[in-house]
Short mmCIF file of C-alpha atoms in Angstrom, two decimals:
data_model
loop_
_atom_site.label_atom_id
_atom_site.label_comp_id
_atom_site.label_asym_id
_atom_site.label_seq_id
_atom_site.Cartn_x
_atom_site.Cartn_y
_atom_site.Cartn_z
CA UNK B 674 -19.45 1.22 2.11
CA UNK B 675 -19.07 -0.16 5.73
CA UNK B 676 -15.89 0.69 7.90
CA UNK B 677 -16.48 -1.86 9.76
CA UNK B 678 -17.73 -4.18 7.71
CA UNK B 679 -14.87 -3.48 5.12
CA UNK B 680 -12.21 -4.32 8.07
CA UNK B 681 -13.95 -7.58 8.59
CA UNK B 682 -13.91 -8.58 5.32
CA UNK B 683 -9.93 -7.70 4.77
CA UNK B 684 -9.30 -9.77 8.16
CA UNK B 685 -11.08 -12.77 6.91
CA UNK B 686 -9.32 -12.75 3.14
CA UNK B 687 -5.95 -12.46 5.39
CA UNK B 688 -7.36 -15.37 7.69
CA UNK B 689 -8.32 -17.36 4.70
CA UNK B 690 -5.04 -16.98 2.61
CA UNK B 691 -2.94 -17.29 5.70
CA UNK B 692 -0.91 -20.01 4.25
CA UNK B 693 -0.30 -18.69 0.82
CA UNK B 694 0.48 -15.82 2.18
CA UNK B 695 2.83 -16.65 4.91
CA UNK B 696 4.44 -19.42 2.39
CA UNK B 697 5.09 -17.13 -0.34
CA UNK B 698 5.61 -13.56 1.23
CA UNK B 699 7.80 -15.15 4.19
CA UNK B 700 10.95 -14.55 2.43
CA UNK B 701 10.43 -11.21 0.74
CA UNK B 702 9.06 -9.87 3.82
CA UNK B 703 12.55 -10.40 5.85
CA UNK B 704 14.10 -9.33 3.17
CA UNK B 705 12.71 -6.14 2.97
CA UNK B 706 12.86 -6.00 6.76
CA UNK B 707 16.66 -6.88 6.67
CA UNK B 708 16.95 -4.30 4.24
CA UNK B 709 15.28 -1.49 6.36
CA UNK B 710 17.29 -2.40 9.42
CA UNK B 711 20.57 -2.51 7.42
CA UNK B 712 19.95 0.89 5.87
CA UNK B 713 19.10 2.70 9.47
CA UNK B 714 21.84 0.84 11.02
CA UNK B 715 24.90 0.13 8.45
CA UNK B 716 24.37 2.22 5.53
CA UNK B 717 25.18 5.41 4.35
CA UNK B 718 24.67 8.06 1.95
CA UNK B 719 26.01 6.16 -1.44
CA UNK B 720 24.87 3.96 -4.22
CA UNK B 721 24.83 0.30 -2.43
CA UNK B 722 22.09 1.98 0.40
CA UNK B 723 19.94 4.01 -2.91
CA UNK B 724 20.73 -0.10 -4.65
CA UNK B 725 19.19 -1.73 -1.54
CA UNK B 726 16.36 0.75 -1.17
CA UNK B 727 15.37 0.25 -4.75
CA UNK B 728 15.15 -3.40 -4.44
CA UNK B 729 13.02 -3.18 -0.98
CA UNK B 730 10.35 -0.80 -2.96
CA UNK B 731 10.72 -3.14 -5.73
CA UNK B 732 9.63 -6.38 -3.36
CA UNK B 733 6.91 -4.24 -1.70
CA UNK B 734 5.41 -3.99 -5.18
CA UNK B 735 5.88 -7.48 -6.14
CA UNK B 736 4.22 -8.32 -2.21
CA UNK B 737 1.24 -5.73 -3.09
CA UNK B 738 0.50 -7.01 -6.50
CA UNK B 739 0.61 -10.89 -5.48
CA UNK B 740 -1.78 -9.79 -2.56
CA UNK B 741 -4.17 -7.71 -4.61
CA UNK B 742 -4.45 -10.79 -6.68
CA UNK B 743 -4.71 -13.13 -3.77
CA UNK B 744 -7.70 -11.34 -2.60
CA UNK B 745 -9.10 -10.21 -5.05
CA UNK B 746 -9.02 -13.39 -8.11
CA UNK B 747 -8.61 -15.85 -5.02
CA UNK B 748 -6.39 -18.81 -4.85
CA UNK B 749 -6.74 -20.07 -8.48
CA UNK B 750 -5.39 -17.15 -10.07
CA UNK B 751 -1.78 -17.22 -11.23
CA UNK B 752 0.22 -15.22 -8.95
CA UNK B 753 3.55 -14.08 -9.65
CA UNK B 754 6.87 -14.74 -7.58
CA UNK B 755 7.56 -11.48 -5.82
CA UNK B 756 11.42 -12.77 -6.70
CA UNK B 757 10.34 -12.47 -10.54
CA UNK B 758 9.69 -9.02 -12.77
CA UNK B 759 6.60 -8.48 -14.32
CA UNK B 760 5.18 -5.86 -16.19
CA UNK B 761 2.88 -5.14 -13.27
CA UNK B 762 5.60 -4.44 -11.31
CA UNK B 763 7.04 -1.88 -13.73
CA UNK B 764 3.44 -0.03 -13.75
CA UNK B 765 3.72 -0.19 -10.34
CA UNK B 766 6.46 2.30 -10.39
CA UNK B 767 5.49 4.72 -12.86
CA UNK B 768 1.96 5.21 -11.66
CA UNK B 769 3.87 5.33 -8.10
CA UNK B 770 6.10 8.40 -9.61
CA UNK B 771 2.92 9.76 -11.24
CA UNK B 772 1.43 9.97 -7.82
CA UNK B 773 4.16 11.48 -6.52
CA UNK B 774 3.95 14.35 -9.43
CA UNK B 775 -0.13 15.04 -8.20
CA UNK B 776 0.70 15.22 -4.84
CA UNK B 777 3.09 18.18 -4.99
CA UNK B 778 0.72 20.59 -4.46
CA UNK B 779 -0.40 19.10 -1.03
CA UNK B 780 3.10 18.87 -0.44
CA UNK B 781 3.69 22.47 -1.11
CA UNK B 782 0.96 23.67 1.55
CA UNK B 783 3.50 22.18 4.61
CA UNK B 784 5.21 25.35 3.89
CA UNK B 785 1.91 27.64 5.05
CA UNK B 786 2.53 28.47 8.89
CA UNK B 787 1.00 26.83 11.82
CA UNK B 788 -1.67 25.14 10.12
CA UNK B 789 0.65 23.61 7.07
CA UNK B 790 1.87 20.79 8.23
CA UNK B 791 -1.77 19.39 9.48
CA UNK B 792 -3.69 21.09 5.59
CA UNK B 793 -0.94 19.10 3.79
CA UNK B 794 -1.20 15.88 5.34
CA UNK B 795 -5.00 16.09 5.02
CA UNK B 796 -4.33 16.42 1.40
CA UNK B 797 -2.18 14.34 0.79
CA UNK B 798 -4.56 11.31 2.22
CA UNK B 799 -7.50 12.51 0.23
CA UNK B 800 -5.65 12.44 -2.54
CA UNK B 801 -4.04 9.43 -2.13
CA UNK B 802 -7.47 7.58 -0.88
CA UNK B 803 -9.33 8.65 -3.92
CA UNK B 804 -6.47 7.88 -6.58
CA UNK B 805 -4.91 4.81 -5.31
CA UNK B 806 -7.07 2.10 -6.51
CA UNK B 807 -5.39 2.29 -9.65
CA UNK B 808 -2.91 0.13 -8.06
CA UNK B 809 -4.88 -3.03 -7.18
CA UNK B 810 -6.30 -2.54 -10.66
CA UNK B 811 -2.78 -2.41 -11.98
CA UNK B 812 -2.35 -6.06 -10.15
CA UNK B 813 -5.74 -7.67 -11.80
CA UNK B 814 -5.21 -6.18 -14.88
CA UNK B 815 -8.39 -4.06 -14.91
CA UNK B 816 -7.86 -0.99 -17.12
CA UNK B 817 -8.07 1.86 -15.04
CA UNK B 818 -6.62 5.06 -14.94
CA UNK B 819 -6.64 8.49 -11.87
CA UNK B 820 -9.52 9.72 -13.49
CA UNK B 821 -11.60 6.09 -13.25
CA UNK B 822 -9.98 5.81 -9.53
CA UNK B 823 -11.12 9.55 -9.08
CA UNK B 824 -14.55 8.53 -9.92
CA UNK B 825 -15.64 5.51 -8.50
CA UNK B 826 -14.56 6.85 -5.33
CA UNK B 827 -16.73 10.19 -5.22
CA UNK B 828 -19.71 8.47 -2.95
CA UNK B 829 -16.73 7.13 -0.81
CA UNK B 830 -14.97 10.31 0.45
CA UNK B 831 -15.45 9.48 4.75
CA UNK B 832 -14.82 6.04 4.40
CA UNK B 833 -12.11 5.64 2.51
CA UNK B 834 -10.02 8.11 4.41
CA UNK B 835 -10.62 6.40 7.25
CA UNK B 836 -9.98 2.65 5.93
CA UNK B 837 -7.24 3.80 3.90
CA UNK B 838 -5.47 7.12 5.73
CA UNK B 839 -6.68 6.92 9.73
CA UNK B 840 -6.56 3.17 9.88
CA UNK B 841 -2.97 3.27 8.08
CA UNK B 842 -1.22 5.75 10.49
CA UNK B 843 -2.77 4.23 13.70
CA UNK B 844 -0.98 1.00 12.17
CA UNK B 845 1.87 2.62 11.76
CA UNK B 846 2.61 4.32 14.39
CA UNK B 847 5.48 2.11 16.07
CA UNK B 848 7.04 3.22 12.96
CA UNK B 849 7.52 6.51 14.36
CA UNK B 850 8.86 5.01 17.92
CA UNK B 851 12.61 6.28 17.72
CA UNK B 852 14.32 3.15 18.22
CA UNK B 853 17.29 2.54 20.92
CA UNK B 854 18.43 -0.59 19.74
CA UNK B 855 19.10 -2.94 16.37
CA UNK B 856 16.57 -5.31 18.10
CA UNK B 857 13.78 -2.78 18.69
CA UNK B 858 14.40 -1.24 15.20
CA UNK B 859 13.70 -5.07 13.51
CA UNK B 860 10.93 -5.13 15.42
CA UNK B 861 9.10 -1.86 14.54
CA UNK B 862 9.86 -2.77 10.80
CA UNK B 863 8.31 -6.37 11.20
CA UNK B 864 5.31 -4.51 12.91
CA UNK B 865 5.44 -1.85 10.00
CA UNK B 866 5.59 -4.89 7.20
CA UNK B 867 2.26 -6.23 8.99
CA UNK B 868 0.59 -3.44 8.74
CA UNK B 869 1.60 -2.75 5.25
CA UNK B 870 0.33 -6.25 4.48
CA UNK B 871 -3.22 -5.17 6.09
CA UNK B 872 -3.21 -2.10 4.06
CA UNK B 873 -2.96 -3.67 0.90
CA UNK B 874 -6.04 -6.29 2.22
CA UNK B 875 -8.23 -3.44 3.06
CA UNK B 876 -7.25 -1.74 -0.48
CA UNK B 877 -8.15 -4.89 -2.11
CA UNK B 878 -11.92 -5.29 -0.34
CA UNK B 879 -12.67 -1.29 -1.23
CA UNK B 880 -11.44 -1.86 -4.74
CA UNK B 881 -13.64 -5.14 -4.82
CA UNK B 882 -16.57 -2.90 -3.53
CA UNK B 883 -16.30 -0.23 -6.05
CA UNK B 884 -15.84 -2.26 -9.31
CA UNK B 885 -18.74 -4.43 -8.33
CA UNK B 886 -20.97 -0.62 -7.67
CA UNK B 887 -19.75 1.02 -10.55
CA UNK B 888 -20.70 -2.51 -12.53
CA UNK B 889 -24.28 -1.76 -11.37
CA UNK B 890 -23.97 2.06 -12.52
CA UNK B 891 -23.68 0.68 -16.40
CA UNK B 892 -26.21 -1.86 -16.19
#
């Protein structure tokens, strides 16, 4: 699997789907942007902010899934209203909190000194790299589980951690700009929703590349 030529292949299903994408997603997107700035800004600690942070992880689900299927069945295939609840969606969250359960233990090691901090995000991205497909598969309804995710990925290891864990944070990191105004907060989450959108593009192409390898493997 290319880097390089995986990163071409995500920009050109984003360039090709620009106006499904931008026609559908529009909405959602400032939505969950609105809801970011809102919660930084205006919130606090209570059940309207945990209300409006449920619904933005809800929409980034419904935004990832339409994507994945964008991408991956192309234009043709029916694609859900991120506005509308699916059972996708739903698996969406439980695999997301059954993630969340494996990756304790690379959470843990933050807590060994000096070096913690750096071993447990290391983890953490392996981890996530080599487990995550399950979530594009989740969107085409392909039935996978960790364990077929774990192994279709095991000739994958360098390139996935960069396309899905260096390529990610570089993205990302206006994110981590402390913000000194509402304006330059709304725009680091706009930037952050972009790069969450190229994310799930990139996830899309690997997944594409690994289901059509591990096709060969059985023939």
């Amino acid at each position: 699997m290319s880097v390089i030529q995986t990163l071409l292949e995500a920009r050109n299903a984003l360039a090709a789907n620009k106006v499904a994408i931008l026609s559908v997603l529009a909405l959602p997107l400032l939505i969950i942007t609105a809801s970011e700035v809102a919660a930084a800004y205006y919130g606090t600690p209570g059940s309207a902010v945990y209300a409006a942070q449920l619904v933005s992880y809800f929409l980034y689900c419904s935004v990832a899934i339409f994507l994945h299927r964008l991408i991956i069945l192309g234009t043709d295939a029916e694609n859900p209203s991120p506005f509308i609840p699916k059972g996708r969606v739903f698996k969406f969250l439980i695999y997301s909190i059954a993630l969340g359960l494996i990756l304790i233990p690379a959470i843990l090691l933050i807590h060994i000194p000096v070096v913690g901090f750096l071993l447990s995000y290391i983890a953490i991205t392996y981890i996530v790299c080599r487990l995550s497909f399950i979530f594009p598969a989740i969107a085409v309804d392909v039935d996978w589980t960790f364990k077929d995710s774990w192994q279709a990925t095991r000739r994958h290891h360098l390139q996935l951690f960069v396309l899905l864990g260096i390529i990610p944070f570089v993205l990302n990191l206006p994110y981590y700009i402390p913000a000194t105004s509402l304006a330059a907060f709304a725009c680091i989450s706009i930037l952050s929703t972009i790069a969450m959108v190229i994310g799930v593009a990139i996830l899309s192409v690997c997944f594409e590349k690994l289901t059509t390898e591990r096709s060969h493997e059985f023939i």
